[in-house]
Coordinates of C-alpha atoms in Angstrom, one line a residue:
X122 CA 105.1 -60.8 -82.1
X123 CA 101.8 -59.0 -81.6
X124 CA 98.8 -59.9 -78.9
X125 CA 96.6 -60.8 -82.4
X126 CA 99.2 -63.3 -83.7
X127 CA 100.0 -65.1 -80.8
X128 CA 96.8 -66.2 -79.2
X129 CA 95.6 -68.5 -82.4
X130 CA 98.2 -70.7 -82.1
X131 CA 99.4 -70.7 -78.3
X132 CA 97.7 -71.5 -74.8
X133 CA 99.4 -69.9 -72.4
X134 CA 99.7 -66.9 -70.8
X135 CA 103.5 -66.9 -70.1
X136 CA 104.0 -66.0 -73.5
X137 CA 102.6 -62.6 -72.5
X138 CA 104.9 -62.2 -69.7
X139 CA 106.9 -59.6 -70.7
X140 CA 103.7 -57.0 -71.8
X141 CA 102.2 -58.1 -68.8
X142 CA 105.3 -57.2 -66.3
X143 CA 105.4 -53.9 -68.1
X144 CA 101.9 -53.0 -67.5
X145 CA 101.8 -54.4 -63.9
X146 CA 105.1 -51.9 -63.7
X147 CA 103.1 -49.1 -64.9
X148 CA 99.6 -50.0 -63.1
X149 CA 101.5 -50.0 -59.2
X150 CA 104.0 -46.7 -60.1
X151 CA 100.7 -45.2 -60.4
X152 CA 98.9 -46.2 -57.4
X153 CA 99.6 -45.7 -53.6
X154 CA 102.3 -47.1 -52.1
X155 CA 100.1 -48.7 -49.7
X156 CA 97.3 -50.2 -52.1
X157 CA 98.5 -53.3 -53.2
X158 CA 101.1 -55.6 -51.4
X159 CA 103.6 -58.2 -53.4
X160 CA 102.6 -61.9 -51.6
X161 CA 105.6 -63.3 -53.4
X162 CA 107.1 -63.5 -50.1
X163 CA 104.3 -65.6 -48.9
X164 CA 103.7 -68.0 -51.9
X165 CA 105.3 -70.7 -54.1
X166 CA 104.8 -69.4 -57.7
X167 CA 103.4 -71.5 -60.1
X168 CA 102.7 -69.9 -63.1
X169 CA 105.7 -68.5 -65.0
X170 CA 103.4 -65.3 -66.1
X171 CA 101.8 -65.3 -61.9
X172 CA 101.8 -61.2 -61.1
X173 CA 101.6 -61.8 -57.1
X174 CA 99.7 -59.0 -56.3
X175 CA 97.0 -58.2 -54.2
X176 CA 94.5 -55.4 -53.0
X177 CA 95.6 -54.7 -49.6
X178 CA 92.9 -56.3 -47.8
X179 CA 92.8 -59.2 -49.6
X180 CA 96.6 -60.0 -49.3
X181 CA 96.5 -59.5 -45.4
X182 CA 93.4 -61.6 -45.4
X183 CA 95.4 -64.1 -47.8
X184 CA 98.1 -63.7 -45.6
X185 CA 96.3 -64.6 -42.5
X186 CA 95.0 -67.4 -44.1
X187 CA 98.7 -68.8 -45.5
X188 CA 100.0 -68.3 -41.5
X189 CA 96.9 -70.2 -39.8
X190 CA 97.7 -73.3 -41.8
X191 CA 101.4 -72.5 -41.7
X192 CA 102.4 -73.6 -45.0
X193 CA 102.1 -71.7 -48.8
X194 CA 99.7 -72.1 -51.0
X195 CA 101.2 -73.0 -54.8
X196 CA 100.0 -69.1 -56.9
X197 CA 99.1 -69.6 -60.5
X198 CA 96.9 -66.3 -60.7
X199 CA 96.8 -63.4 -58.3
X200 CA 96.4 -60.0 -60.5
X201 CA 95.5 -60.4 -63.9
X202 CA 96.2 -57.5 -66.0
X203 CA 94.5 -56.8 -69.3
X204 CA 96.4 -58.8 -71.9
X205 CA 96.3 -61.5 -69.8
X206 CA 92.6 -61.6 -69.5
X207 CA 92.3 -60.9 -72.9
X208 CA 93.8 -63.8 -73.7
X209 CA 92.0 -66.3 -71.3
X210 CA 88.8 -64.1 -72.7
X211 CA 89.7 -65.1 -76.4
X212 CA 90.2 -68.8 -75.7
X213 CA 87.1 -69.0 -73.9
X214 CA 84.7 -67.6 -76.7
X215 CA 86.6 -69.3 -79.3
X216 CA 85.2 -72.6 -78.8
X217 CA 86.6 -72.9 -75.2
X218 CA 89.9 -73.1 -76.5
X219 CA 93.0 -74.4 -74.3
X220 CA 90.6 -76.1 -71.8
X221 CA 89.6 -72.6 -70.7
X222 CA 85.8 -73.3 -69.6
X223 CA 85.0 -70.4 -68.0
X224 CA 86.1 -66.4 -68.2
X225 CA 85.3 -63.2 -67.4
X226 CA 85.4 -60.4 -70.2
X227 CA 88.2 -58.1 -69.7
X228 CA 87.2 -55.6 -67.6
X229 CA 85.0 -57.4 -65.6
X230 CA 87.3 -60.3 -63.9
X231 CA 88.1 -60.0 -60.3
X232 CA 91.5 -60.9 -61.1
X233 CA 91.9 -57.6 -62.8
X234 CA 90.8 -56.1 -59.8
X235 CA 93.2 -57.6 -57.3
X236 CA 90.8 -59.4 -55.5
X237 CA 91.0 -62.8 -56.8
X238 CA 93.6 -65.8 -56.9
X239 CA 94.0 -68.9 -58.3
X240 CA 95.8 -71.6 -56.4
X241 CA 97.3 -75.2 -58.1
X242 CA 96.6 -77.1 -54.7
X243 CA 93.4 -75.6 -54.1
X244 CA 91.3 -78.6 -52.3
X245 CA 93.9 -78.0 -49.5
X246 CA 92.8 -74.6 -48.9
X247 CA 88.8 -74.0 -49.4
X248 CA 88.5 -74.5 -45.3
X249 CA 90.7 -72.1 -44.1
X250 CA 90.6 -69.7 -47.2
X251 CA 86.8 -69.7 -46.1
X252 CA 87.5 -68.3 -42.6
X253 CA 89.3 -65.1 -43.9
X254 CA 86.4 -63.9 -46.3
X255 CA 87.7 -65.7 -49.5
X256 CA 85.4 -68.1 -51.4
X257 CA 85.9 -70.5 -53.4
X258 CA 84.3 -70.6 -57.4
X259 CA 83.5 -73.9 -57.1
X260 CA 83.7 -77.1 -59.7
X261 CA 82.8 -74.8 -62.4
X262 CA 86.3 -73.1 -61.8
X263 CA 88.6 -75.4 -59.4
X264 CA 91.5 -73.4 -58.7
X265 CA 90.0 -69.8 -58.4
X266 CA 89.0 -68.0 -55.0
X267 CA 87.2 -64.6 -54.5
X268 CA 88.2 -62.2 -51.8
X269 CA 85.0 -61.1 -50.3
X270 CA 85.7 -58.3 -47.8
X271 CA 86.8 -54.5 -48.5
X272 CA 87.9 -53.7 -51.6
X273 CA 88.3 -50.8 -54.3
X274 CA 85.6 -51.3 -56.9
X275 CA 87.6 -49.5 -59.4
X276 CA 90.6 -51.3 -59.2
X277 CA 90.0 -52.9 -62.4
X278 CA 90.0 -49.3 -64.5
X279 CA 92.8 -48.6 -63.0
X280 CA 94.2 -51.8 -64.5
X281 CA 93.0 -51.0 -68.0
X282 CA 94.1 -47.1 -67.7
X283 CA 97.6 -48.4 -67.2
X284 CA 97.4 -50.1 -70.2
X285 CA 96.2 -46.8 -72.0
X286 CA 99.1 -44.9 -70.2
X287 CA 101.8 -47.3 -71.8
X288 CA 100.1 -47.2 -74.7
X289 CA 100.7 -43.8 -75.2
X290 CA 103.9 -43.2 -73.8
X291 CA 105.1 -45.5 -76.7
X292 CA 102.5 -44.4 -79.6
X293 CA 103.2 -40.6 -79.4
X294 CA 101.6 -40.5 -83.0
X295 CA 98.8 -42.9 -82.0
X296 CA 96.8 -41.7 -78.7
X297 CA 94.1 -42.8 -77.0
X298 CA 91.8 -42.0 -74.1
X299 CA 93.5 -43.1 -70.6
X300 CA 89.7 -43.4 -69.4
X301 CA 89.7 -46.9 -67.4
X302 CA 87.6 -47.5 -69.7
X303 CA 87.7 -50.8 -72.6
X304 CA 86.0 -50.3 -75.8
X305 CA 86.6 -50.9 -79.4
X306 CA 90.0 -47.9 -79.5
X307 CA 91.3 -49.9 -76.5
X308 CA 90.7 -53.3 -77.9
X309 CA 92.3 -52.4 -81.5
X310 CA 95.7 -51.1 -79.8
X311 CA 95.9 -53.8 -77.3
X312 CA 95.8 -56.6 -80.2
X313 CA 98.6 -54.6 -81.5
X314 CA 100.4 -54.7 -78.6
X315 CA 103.9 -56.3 -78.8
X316 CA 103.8 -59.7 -76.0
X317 CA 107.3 -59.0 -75.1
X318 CA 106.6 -55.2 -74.4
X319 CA 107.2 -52.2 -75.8

């Protein structure tokens, strides 16, 4: 099934798992080996589509937080990457579909650029999250915390090239810029994507 077909009639993410694990793949064998850290250690996952990773100084600073209060926090959203937004982006402008109230457009979430999580328990952890630079959204998104400390601001291209490098490597006849950049020729091929992957 394609990206376009399933978001109509479905509302959740971990339907996209599979495109979303691919891109992830592609997005951190391209980076680094230093710039983002895998929290899974750290965390209960909570979210069957939950990609548990971080910019590097937001996981340490996540991490800190997770070993002052000495127990996990339950992950639904660490990384987002871009079919994943898409989708929470879709249900959002269509008539705040799926209960989805509030969402960035892709491209311009902090959850595509590693700095962001979302956390099922998260009354339990606005105090101490607070103390190690993250900050909590608010009523108008429960769940969701910002990481407020050093970051790459570019992150979040990266995240989109990565998309436009698998793309490619599977549309040999089909090519399109791997810019960072989202626009219409990006849009167009990620609706055509296949949710289980290439």
């Amino acid at each position: 099934m394609l990206l376009r077909d399933y978001l109509p009639t479905n509302c959740d993410t971990s339907g996209l798992a599979g495109l979303a694990k691919q891109i992830a793949e592609t997005l951190i064998a391209n980076l680094p080996p230093d710039k983002v850290i895998d929290i899974s250690p750290n965390v209960v996952i909570a979210g069957s589509s939950t990609l548990p990773y971080l910019q590097k100084a937001a996981a340490e600073a996540l991490i800190a937080a997770i070993n002052e209060k000495g127990q996990p926090p339950r992950l639904v959203h660490a990384v987002r990457v871009l079919p994943q937004q898409y989708a929470v982006f879709y249900w959002y402008t269509h008539g705040k579909k799926c209960g989805v109230v509030l969402a960035a457009s892709p491209g311009a979430s902090p959850h595509e650029r590693a700095i962001a999580v979302d956390i099922e328990n998260h009354a339990d952890w606005i105090d101490v999250l607070k103390k190690h630079n993250w900050i909590w959204r608010g009523h108008q998104d429960p769940p969701h915390f910002n990481y407020h400390g050093g970051s790459d601001p570019d992150f979040g291209h990266t995240g989109i090239k990565a998309f436009q490098k698998l793309w490619n490597q599977h549309n040999p006849d089909d090519q399109i810029d791997e810019d960072g950049s989202y626009g219409d020729d990006t849009q167009k091929r990620l609706e055509a994507s296949p949710i289980d992957g290439f």
